[in-house]
Short mmCIF file of C-alpha atoms in Angstrom, two decimals:
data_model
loop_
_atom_site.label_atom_id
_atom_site.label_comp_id
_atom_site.label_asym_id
_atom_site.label_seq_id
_atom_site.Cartn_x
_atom_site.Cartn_y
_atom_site.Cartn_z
CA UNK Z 210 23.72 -1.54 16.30
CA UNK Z 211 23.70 -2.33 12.79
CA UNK Z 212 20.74 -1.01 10.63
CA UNK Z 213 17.77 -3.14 9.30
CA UNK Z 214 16.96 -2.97 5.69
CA UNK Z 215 13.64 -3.73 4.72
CA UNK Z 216 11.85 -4.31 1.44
CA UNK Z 217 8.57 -3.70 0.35
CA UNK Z 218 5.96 -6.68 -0.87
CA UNK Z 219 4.86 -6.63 -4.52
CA UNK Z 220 1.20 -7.99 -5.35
CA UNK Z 221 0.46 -6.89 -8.49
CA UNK Z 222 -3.28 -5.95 -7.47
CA UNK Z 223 -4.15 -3.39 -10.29
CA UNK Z 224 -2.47 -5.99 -13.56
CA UNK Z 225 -4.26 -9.20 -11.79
CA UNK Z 226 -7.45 -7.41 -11.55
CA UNK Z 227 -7.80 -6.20 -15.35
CA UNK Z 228 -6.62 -9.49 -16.50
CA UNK Z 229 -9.63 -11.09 -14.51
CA UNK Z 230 -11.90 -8.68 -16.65
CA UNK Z 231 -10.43 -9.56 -19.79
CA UNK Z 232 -12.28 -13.20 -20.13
CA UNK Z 233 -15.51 -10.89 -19.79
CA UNK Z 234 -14.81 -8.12 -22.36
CA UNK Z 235 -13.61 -11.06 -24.91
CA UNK Z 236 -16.96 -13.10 -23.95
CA UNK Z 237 -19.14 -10.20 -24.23
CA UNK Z 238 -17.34 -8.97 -27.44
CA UNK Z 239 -17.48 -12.19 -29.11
CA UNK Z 240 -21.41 -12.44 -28.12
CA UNK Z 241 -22.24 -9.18 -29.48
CA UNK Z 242 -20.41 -10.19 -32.69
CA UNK Z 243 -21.97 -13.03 -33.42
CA UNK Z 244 -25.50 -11.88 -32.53
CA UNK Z 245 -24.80 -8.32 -34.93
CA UNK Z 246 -22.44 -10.22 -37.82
CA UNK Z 247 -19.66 -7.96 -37.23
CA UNK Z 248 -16.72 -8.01 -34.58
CA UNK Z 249 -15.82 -4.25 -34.63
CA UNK Z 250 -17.02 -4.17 -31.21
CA UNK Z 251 -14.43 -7.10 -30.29
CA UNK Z 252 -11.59 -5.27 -32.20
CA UNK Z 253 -12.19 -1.74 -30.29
CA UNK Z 254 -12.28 -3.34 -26.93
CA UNK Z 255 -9.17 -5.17 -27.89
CA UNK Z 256 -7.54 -1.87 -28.93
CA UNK Z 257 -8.69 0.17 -25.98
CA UNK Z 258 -7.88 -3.07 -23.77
CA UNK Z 259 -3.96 -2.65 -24.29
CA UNK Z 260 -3.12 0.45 -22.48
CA UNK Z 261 -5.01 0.23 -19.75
CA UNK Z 262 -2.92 -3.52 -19.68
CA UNK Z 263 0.18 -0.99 -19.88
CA UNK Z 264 -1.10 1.29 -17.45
CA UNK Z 265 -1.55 -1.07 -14.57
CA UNK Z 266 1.56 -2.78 -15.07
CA UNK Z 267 3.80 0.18 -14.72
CA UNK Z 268 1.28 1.13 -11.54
CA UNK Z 269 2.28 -1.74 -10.22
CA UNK Z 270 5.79 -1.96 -11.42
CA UNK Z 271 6.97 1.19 -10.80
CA UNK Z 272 6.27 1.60 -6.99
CA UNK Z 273 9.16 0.57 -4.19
CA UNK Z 274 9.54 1.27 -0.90
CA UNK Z 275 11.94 0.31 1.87
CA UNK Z 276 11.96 0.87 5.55
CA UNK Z 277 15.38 1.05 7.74
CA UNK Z 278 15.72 0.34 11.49
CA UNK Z 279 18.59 2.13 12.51
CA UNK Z 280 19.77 2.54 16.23
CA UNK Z 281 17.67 5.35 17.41
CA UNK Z 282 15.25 5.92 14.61
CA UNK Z 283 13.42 4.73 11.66
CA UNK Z 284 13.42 6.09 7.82
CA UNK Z 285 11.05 5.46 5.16
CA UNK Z 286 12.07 5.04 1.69
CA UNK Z 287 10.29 5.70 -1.56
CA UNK Z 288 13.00 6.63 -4.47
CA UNK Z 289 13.78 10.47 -3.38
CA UNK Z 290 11.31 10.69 -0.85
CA UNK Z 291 12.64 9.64 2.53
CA UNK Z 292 11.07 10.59 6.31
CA UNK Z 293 13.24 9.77 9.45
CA UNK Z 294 11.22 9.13 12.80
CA UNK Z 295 12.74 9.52 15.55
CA UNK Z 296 11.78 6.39 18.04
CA UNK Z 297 10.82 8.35 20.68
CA UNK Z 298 8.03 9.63 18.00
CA UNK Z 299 6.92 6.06 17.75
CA UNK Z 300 3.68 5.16 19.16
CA UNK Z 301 3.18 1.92 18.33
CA UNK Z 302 3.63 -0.67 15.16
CA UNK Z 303 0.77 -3.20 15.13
CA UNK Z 304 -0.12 -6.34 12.40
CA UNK Z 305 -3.63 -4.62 10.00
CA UNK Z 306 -5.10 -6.50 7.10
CA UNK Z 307 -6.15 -4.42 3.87
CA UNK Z 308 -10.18 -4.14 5.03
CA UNK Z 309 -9.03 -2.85 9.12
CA UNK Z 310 -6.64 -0.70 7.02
CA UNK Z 311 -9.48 1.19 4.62
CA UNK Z 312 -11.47 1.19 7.81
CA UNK Z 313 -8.81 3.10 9.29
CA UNK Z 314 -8.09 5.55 7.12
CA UNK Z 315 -12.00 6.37 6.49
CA UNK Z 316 -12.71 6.68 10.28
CA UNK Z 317 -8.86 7.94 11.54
CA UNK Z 318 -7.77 9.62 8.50
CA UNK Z 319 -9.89 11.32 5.90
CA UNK Z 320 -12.26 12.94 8.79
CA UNK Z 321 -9.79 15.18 9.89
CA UNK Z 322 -9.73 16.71 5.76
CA UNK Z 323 -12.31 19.13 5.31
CA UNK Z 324 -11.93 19.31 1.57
CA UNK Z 325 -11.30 16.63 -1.11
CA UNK Z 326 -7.78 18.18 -2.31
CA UNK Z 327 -7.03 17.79 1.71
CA UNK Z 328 -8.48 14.13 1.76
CA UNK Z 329 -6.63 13.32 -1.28
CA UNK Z 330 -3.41 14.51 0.35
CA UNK Z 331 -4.23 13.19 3.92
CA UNK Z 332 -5.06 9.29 1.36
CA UNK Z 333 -1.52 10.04 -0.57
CA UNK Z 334 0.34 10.73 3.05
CA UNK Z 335 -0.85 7.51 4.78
CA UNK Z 336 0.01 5.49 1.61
CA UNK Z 337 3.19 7.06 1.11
CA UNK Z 338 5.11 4.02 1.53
CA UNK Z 339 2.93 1.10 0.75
CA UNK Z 340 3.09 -0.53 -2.16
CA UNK Z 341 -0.01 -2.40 -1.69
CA UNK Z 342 -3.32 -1.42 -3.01
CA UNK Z 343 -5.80 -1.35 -0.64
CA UNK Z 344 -8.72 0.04 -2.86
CA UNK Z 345 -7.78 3.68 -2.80
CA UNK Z 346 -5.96 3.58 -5.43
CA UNK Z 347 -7.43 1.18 -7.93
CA UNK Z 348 -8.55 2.44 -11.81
CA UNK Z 349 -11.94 1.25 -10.92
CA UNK Z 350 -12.75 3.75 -8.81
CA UNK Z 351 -14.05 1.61 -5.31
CA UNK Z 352 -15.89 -0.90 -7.71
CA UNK Z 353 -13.09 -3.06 -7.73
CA UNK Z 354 -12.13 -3.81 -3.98
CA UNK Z 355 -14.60 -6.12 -3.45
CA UNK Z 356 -12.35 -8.27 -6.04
CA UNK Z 357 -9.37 -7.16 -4.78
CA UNK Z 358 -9.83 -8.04 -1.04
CA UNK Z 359 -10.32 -11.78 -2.15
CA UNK Z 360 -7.56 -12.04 -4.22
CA UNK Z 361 -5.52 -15.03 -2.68
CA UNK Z 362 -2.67 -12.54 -1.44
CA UNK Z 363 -4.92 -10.01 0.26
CA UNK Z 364 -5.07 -11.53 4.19
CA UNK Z 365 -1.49 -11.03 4.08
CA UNK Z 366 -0.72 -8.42 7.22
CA UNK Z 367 0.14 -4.93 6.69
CA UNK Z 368 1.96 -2.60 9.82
CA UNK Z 369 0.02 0.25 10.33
CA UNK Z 370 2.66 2.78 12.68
CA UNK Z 371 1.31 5.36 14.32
CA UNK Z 372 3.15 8.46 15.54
CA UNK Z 373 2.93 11.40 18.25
CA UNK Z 374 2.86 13.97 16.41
CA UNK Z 375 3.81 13.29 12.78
CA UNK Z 376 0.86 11.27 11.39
CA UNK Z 377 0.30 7.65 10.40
CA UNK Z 378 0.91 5.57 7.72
CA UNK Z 379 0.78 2.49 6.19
CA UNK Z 380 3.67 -0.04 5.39
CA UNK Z 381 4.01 -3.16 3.18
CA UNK Z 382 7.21 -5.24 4.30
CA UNK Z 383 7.64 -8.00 3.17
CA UNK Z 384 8.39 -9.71 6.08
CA UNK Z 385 5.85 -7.70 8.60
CA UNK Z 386 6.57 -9.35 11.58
CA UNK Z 387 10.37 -9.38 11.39
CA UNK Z 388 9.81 -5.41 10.90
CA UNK Z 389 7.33 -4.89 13.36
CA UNK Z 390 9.48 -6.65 16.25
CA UNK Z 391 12.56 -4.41 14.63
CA UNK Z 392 10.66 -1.29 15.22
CA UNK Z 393 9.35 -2.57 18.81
CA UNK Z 394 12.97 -3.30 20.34
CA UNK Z 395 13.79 -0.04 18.35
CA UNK Z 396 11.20 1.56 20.81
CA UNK Z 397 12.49 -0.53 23.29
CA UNK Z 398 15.86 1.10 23.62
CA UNK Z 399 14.70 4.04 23.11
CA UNK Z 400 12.85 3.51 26.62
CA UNK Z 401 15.99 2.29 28.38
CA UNK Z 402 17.96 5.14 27.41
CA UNK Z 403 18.73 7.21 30.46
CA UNK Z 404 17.60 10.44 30.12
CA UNK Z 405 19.78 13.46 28.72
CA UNK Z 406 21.91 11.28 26.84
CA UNK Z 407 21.99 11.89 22.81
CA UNK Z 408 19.85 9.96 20.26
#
């Protein structure tokens, strides 16, 4: 069988978000000038505005991902870093939106960390290969997701795939359910195979 490439979807979460803020910093600025007489508060938030403009856009820009369905196993993709599962390893591959997804990782994920270097970790792990925010990794620190979970591209489905023994982690095809049947007639075979014979 011939193997599957798949790409990852781009949303541009962090860039949209701080350009929905900028209206409010320019509003604010321009109020507090004209009440005090002087825009220097307008200037400096202009000035301070620009990297963190820079900043989200190479977040944003500089993240890929791809995810391969070979015959008898899958590999994840991220530049250099690349992790083959074996189907048999497979548990399952199932269609999460971003909320079901935090929800996962709080209750699933970061309770098996005892420390915050080992949550961080266990958070960079499951996100390995998604390129979609889903409010862990935002500059605001949490306030944001809120926004972020209503942005118009944010209901789009996720695969969360689960493994025996090597973890979990989250995955941001762009065509999930294309992938998701990939991986289940990849599991599929794997089942059929007669036992003893090489994978």
């Amino acid at each position: 069988m011939a193997e599957r490439r798949y790409r990852t979807r781009r949303q541009w979460q962090n860039t949209r978000l701080v350009l929905y803020v900028l209206p409010f910093l320019l509003l604010v600025g321009v109020l507090i000038g004209v009440s005090s007489g002087g825009f220097l508060v307008l200037a400096i938030s202009a000035v301070l505005y620009l990297p963190v403009i820079a900043a989200a856009l190479y977040r944003d820009a500089s993240f890929r991902a791809s995810y391969v369905v070979g015959a008898h196993a899958l590999t994840l993709l991220r530049g250099k870093d690349e992790l083959r599962i074996p189907a048999a390893e497979i548990i399952d591959t199932s269609l999460i939106e971003r909320v079901a997804a935090r929800d996962y990782y709080m209750s699933k994920v970061a309770p098996r960390s005892k420390t915050k270097p080992e949550r961080s970790e266990a958070g960079n792990d499951f996100m390995r290969f998604c390129t979609v925010d889903i409010g862990l990794r935002t500059f605001t620190f949490g306030l944001g997701r809120g926004l972020i979970d209503r942005m118009p591209d944010s209901r789009h489905d996720l695969v969360l795939l689960r493994s025996r023994t090597m973890g979990a982690w989250l995955l941001s095809p762009e065509y999930n359910h294309e992938l998701v049947e990939a991986i289940m007639r990849l599991q599929k075979r794997s089942d059929d195979q007669p036992a003893g014979s090489a994978a």
